[in-house]
Tab-separated table of C-alpha atoms and ligand atoms in Angstrom:
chain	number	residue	atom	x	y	z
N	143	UNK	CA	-101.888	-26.783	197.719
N	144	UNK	CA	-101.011	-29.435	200.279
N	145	UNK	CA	-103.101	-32.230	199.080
N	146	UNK	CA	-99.668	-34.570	198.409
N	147	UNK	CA	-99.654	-35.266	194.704
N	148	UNK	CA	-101.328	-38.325	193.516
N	149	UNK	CA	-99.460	-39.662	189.897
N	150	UNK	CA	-100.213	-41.169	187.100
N	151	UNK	CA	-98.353	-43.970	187.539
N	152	UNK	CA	-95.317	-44.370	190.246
N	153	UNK	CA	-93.174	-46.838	190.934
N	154	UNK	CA	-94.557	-49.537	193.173
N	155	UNK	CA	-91.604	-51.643	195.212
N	156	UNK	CA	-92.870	-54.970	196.343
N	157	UNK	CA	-90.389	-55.772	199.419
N	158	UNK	CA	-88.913	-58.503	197.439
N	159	UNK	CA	-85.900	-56.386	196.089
N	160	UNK	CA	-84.042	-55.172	198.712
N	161	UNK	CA	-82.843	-59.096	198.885
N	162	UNK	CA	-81.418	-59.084	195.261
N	163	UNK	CA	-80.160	-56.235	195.621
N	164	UNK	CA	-78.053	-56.844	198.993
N	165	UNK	CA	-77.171	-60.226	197.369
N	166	UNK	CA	-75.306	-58.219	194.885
N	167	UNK	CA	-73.434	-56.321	197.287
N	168	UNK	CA	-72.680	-59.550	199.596
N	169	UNK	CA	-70.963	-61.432	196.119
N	170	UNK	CA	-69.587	-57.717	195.067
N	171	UNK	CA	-71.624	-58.308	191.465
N	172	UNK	CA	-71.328	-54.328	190.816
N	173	UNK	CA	-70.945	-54.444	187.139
N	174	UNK	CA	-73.142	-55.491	184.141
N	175	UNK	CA	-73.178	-59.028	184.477
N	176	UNK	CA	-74.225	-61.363	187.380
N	177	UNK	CA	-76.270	-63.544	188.725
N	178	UNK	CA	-79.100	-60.701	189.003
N	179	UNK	CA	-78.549	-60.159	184.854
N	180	UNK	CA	-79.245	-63.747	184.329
N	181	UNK	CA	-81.927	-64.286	186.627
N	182	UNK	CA	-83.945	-61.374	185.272
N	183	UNK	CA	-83.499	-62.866	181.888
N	184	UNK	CA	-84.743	-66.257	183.036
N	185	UNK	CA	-87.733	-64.628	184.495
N	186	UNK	CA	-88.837	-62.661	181.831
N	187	UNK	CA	-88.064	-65.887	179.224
N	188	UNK	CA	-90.622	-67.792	181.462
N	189	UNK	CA	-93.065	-65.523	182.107
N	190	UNK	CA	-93.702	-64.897	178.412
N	191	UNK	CA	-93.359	-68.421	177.116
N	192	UNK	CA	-89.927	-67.114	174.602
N	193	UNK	CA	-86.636	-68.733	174.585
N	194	UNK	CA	-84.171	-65.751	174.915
N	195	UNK	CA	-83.791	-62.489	176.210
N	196	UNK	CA	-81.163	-59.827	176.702
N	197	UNK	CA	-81.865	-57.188	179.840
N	198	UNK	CA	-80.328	-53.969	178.508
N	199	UNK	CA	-80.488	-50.278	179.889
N	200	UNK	CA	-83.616	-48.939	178.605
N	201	UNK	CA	-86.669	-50.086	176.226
N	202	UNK	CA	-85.530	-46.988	174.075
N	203	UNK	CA	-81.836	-49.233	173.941
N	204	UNK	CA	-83.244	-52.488	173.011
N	205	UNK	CA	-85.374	-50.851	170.298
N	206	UNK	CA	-82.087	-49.394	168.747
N	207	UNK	CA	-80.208	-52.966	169.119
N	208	UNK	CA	-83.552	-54.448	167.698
N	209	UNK	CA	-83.219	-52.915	164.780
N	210	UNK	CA	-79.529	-53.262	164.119
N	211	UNK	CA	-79.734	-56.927	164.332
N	212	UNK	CA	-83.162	-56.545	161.411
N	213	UNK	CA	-80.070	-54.923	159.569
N	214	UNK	CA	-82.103	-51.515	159.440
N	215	UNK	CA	-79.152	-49.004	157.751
N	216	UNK	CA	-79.436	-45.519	156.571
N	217	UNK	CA	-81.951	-44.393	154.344
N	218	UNK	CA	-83.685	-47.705	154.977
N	219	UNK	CA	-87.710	-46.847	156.014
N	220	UNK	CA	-89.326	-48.483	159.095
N	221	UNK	CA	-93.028	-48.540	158.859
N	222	UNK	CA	-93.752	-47.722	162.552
N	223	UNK	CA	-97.262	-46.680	164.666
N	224	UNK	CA	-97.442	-42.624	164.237
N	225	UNK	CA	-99.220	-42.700	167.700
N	226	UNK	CA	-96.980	-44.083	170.103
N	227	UNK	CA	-93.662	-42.341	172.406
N	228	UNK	CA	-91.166	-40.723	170.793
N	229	UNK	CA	-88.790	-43.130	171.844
N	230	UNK	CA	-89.965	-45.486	169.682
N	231	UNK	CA	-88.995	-43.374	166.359
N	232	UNK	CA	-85.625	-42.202	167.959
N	233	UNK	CA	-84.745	-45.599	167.675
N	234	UNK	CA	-85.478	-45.239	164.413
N	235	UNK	CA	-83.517	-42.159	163.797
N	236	UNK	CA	-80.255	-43.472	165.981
N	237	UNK	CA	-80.123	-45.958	162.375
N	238	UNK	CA	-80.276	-42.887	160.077
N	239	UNK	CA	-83.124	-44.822	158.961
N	240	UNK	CA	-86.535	-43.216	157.820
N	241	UNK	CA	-89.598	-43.835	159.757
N	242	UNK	CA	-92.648	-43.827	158.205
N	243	UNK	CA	-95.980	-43.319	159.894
N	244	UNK	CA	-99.186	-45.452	159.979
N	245	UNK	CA	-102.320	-44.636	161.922
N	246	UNK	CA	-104.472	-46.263	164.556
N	247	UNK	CA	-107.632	-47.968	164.475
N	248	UNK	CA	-111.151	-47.068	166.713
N	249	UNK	CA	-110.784	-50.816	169.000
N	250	UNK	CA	-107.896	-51.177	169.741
N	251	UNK	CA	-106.033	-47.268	169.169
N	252	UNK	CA	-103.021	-49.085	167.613
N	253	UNK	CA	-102.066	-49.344	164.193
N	254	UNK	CA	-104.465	-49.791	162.003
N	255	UNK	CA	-104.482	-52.652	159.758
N	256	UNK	CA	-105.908	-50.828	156.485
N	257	UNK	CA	-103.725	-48.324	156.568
N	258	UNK	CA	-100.468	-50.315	157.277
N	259	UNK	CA	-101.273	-52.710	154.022
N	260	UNK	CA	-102.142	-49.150	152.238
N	261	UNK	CA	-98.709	-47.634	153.463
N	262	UNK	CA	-96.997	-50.756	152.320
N	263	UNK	CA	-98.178	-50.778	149.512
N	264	UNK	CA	-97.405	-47.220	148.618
N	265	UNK	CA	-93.872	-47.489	149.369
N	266	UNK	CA	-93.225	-50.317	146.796
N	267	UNK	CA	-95.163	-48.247	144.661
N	268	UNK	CA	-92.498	-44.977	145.207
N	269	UNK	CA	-89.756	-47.619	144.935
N	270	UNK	CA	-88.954	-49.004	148.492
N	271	UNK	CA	-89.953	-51.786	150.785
N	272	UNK	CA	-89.854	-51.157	153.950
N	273	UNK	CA	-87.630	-52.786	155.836
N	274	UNK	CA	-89.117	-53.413	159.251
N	275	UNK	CA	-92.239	-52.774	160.962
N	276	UNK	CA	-92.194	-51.646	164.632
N	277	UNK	CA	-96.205	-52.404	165.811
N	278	UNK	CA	-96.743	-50.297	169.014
N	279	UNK	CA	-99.214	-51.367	171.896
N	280	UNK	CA	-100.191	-48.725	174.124
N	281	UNK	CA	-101.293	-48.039	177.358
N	282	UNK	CA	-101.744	-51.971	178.076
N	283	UNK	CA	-103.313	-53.121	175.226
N	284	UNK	CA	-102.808	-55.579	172.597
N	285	UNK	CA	-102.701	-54.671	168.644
N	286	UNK	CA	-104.847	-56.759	166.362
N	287	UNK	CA	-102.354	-59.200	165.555
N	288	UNK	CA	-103.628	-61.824	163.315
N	289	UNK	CA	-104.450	-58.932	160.792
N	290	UNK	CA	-100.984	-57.428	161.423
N	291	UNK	CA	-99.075	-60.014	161.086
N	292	UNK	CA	-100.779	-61.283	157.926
N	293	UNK	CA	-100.228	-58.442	156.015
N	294	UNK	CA	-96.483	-58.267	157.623
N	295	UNK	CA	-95.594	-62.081	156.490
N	296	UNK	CA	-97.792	-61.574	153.104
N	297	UNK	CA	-95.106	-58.766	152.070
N	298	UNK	CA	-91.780	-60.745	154.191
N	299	UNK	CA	-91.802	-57.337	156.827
N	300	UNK	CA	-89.918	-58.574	159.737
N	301	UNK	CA	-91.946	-57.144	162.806
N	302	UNK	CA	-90.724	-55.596	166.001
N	303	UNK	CA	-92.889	-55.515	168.868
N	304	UNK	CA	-92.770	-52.235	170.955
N	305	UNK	CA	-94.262	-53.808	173.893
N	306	UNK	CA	-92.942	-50.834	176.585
N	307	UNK	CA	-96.336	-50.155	178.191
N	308	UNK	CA	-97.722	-53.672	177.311
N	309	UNK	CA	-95.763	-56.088	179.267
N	310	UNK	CA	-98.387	-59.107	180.766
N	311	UNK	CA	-100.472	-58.321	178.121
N	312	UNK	CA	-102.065	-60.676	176.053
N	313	UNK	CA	-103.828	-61.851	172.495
N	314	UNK	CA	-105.340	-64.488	172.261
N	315	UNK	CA	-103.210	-65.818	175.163
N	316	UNK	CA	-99.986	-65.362	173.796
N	317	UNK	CA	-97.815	-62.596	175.762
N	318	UNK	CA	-96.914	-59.527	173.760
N	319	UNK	CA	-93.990	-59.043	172.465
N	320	UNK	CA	-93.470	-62.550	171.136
N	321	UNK	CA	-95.324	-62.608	168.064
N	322	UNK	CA	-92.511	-60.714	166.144
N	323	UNK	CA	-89.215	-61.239	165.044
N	324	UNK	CA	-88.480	-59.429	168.223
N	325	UNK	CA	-90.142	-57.771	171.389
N	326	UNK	CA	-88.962	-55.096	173.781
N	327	UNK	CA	-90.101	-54.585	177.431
N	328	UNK	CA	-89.390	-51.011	179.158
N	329	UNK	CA	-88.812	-51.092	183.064
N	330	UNK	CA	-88.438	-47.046	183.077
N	331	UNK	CA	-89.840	-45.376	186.552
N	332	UNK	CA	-94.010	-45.130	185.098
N	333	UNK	CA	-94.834	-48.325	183.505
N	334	UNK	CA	-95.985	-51.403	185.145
N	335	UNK	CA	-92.900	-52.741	186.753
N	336	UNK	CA	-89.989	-50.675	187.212
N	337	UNK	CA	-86.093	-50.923	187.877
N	338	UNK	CA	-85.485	-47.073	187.943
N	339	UNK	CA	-84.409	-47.406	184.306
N	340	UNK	CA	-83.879	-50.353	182.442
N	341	UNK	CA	-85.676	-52.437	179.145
N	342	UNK	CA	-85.325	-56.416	177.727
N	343	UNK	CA	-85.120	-57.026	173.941
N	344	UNK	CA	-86.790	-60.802	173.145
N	345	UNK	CA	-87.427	-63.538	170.734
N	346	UNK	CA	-87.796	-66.929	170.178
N	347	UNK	CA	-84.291	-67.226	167.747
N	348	UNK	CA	-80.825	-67.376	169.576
N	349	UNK	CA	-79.071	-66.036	167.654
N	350	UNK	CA	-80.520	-62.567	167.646
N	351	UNK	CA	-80.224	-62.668	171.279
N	352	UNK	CA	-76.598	-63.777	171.448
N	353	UNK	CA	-75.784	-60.600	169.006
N	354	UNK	CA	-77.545	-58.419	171.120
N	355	UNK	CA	-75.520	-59.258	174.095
N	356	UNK	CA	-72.253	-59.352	172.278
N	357	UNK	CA	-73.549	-55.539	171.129
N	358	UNK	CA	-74.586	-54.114	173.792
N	359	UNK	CA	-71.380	-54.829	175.590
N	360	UNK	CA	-69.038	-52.763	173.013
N	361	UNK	CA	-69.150	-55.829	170.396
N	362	UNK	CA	-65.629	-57.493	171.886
N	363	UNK	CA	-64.061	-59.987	169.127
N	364	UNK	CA	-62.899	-63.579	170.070
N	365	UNK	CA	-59.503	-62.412	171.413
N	366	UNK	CA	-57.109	-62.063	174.372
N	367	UNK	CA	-56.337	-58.547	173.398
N	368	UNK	CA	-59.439	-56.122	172.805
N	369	UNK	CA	-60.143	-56.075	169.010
N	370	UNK	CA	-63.560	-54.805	167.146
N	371	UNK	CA	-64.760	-55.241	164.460
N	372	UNK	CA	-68.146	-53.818	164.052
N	373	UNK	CA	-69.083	-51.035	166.090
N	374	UNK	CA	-70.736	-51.663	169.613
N	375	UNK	CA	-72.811	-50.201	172.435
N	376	UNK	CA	-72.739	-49.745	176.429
N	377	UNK	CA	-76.358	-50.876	176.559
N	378	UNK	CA	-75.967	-54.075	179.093
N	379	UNK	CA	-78.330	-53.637	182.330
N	380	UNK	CA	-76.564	-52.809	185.553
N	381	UNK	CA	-76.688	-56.311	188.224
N	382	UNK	CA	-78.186	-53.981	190.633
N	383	UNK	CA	-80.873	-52.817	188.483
N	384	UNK	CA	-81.525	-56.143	187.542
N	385	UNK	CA	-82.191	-57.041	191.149
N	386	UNK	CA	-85.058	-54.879	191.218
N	387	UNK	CA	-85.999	-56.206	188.256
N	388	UNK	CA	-86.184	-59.868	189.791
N	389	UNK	CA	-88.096	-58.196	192.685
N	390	UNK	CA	-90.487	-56.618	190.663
N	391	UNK	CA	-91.442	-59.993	188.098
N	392	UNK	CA	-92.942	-61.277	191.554
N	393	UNK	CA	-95.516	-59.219	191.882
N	394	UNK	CA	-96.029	-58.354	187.997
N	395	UNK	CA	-99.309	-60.293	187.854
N	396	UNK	CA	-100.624	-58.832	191.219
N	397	UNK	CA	-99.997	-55.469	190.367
N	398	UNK	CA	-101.426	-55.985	186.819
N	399	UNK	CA	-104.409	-57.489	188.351
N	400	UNK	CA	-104.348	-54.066	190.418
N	401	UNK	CA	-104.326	-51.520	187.551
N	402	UNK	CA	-107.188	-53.881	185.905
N	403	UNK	CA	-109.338	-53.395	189.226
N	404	UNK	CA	-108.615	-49.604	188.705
N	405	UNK	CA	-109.964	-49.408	185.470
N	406	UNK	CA	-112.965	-51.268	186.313
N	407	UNK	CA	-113.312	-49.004	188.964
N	408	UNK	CA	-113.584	-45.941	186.723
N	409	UNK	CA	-115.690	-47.705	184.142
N	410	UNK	CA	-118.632	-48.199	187.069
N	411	UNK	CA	-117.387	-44.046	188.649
N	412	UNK	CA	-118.096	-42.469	185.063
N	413	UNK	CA	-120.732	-45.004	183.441
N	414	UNK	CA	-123.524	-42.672	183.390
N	415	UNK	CA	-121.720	-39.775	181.553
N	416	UNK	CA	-122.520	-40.451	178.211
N	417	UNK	CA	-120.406	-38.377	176.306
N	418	UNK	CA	-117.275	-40.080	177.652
N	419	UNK	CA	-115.982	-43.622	176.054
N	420	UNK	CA	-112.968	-45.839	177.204
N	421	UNK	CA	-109.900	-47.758	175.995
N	422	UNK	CA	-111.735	-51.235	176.663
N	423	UNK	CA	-110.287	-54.847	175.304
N	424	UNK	CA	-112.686	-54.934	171.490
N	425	UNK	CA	-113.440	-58.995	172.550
N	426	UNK	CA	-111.992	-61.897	174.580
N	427	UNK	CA	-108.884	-62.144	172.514
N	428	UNK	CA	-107.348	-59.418	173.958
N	429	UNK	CA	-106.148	-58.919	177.743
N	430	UNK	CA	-105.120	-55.499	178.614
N	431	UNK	CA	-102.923	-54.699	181.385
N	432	UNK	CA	-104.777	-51.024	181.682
N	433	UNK	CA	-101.272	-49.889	182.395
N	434	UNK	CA	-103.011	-46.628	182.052
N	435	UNK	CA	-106.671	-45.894	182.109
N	436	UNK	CA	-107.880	-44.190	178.909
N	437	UNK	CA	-110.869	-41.785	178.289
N	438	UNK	CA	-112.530	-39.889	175.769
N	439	UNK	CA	-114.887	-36.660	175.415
N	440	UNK	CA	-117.627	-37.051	172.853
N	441	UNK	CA	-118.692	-33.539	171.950
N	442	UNK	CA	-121.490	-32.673	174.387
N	443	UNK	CA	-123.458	-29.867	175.628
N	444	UNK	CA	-122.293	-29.599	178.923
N	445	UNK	CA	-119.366	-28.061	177.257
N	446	UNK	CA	-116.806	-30.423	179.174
N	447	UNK	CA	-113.658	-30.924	177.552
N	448	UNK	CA	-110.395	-32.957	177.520
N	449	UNK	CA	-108.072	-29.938	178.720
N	450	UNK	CA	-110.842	-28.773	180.844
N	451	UNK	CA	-110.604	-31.452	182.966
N	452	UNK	CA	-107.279	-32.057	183.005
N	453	UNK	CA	-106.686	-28.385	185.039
N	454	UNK	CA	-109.115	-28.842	187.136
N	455	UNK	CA	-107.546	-32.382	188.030
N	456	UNK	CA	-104.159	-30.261	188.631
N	457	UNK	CA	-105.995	-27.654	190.725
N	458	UNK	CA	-106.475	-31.031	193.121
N	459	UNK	CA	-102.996	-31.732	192.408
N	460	UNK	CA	-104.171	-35.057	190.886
N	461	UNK	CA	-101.535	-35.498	188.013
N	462	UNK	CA	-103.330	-36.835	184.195
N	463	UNK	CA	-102.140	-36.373	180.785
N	464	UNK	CA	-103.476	-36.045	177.453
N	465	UNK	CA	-102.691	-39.488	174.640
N	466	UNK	CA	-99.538	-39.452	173.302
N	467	UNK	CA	-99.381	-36.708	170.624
N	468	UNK	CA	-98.729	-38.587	167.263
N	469	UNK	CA	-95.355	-38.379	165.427
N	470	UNK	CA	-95.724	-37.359	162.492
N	471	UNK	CA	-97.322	-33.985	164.311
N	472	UNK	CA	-94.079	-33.807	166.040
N	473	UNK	CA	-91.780	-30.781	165.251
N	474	UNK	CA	-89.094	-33.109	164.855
N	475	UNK	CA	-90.369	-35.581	162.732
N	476	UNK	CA	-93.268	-33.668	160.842
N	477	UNK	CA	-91.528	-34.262	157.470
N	478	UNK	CA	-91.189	-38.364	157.444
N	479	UNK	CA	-93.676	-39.980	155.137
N	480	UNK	CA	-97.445	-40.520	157.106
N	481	UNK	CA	-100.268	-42.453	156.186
N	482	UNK	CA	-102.866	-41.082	158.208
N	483	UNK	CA	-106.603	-40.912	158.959
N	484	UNK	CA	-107.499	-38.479	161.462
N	485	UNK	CA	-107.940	-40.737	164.114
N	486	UNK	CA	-104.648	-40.312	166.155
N	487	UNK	CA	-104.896	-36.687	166.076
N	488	UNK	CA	-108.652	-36.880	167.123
N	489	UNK	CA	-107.240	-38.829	170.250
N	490	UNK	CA	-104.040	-36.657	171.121
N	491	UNK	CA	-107.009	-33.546	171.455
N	492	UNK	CA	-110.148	-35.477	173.101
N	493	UNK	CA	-108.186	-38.279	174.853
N	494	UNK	CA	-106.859	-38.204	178.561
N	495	UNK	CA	-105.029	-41.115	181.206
N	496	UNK	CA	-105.710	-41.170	184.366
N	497	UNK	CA	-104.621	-41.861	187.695
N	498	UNK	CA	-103.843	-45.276	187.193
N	499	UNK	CA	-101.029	-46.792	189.842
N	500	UNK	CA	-101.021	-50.125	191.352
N	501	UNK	CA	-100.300	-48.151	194.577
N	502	UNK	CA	-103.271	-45.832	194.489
N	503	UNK	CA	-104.556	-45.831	198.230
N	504	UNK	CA	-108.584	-45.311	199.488
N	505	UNK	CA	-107.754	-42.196	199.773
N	506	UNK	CA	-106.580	-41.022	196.405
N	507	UNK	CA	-109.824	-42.989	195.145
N	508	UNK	CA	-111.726	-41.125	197.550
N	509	UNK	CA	-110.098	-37.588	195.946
N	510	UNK	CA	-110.182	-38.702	192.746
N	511	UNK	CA	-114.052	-39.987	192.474
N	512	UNK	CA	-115.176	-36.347	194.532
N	513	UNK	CA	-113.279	-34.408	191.828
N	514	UNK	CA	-114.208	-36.217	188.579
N	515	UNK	CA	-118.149	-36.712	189.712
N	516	UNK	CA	-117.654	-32.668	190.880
N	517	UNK	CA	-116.654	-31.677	187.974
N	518	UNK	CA	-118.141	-33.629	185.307
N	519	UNK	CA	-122.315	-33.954	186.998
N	520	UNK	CA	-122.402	-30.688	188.566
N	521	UNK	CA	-126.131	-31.479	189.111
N	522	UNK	CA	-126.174	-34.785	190.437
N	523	UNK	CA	-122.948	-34.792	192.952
U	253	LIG	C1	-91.472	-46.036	177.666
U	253	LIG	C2	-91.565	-46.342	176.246
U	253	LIG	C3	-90.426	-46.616	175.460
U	253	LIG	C4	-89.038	-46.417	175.953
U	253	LIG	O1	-88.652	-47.161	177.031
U	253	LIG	P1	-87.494	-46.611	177.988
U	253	LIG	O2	-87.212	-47.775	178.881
U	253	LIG	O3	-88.055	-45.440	178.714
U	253	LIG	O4	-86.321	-46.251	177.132
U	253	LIG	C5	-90.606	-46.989	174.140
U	253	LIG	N1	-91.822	-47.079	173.596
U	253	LIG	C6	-92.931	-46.802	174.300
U	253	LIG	C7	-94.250	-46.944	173.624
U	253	LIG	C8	-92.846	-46.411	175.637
U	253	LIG	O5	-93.950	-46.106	176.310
């Protein structure tokens, strides 16, 4: 094979970072504060209309910290979207806590609205109420909210928004990740923007902001000596990472408008097989970054399948990937309570992202169009 690989998603440098970053070295900011840590803050704050923000090392980190400052303990349960990453229920686990599972929905493929108010409502029932809800929006696009949030507020369920692959998104043109208590961004190497590693926890009350900072940096008491008394994390976000951040937020809304294109471009490639459906935005309400392009095989008599096409994508060396395969199938977590309707594990086996980078060049569209229309209308390539 010496077709050069073409990913999912890479990361896609804009030219702006290098500056940052060499700013850093001039002013010798080589630690996890500076100017670069405060600038990405204000950056994020004002491109998503919310008042505070903490940068931290991963979106996996400011979940954890998220939940700390919702005063999630052990044994406490966190309703939380089955089909998502695992890092979102890790976060979870790092409280001892117990998550427990809800479903997706056919628009949007995030949680489900029904069976969230029927998992609530089951819990009280057994005894418990949960304690926090962590509403997940994948690939790009937004959860519906308004039904959400109701049933969230009609039961007092603090929400935390896991907006990791959803950052620029939008409902009803409000930003994810600010209609909950909290939001968390993830700037790891395959989502929309990237800083090598890094994540932002963010909400519109101070306080929780000011906690997470004071936690994330080993929870240091009001003292000249070092004295602690809670326990506290080395979660802050390097100032060098955070330059690339602050390179990155520049072209955010180009390279969103990119990955949009891309999916628009695929739409119009595969619109005349009819036994595959997409991932599109249910109405105007909801913008979708595409971060990833989503498809789906309706059973047909071609015989063409989800895995199918995934290896022959691989024989190309075009990289995809089936949906996320949903938590409460997970070896690990496979004995937490689920309220489920089939629908997540009908996606994890007939669902598949593609190719979906900002950076994608002529070429890989050239590859990727003469081995998808090769492979899935033998007849009329
Ligand atoms: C990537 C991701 C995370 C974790 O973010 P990291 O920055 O990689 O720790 C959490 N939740 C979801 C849904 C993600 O896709």
């Amino acid at each position: 094979m010496n077709k050069p690989r073409i990913y999912l998603s890479s990361p896609h440098m804009s030219g702006h970072e290098q500056k940052f970053i060499q700013q850093a070295f001039d002013e010798n900011w080589i630690a996890p504060l500076g100017p670069n840590v405060d600038g990405l803050e204000d950056d994020i704050e004002a491109y998503n209309s919310i008042d505070h923000c903490a940068v931290l090392c991963s979106g996996t980190a400011a979940i954890h910290i998220g939940l700390i400052l919702l005063g999630v303990k052990q044994e406490d349960e966190v309703l939380c979207s089955t089909f998502t990453f695992s890092a979102t229920v890790n976060a979870i686990r790092y409280c001892n806590a117990v998550p427990v599972f809800v479903d997706s929905e056919k628009d949007t493929w995030n949680m489900c609205p029904e069976m969230l108010r029927a998992a609530i409502e089951d819990r009280i029932k057994k005894g418990k109420k949960p304690k926090v809800c962590i509403i997940v929006h994948l690939y790009g696009m937004p959860s519906k909210m308004d039904e959400l949030m109701a049933i969230c507020e009609e039961y007092e369920i603090p929400v935390l928004e896991d907006s990791a692959e959803a950052l620029g998104a939008e409902y009803k043109g409000q930003k994810m990740g600010t209609f909950g208590e909290l939001g968390i961004y993830s700037f790891n190497g395959n989502k929309i923007i990237s800083t090598s590693g890094g994540g932002a926890l963010v909400s519109k009350n101070q306080e929780h902001i000011e906690r997470a900072k004071f936690l994330s940096t080993q929870a240091r008491d009001k003292a000249p000596h070092y004295q602690h008394s809670v326990i506290g994390y080395n979660y802050r976000m390097s100032n060098i990472v955070a330059g690339i951040g602050r390179g990155q937020m520049i072209v955010l809304d180009k390279w969103i408008e990119k990955r949009r294109n891309i999916n628009k471009w695929y739409r119009e490639l595969l619109s005349s097989i009819d036994y595959i459906t997409f991932l599109e935005e249910p109405s105007e309400d909801f913008f979708s970054t595409f971060w990833l392009t989503c498809i789906y095989f309706n059973k047909n008599d071609q015989g063409v399948d989800r895995e199918m096409v995934r290896l022959k994508l691989l024989e190309q060396n075009i990289e995809s990937r089936p949906l996320w395969k949903p938590m409460h199938m997970q070896p690990v977590f496979k004995d937490f309570p689920a309220y489920v309707n089939g629908f997540s594990e009908d996606l994890f086996v007939n669902g598949l992202c593609l190719p979906s980078g900002s950076n994608m060049t002529e070429e890989h569209f050239d590859r990727i169009q003469s081995s998808l229309l090769g492979l899935l209308s033998p007849v009329t390539a």
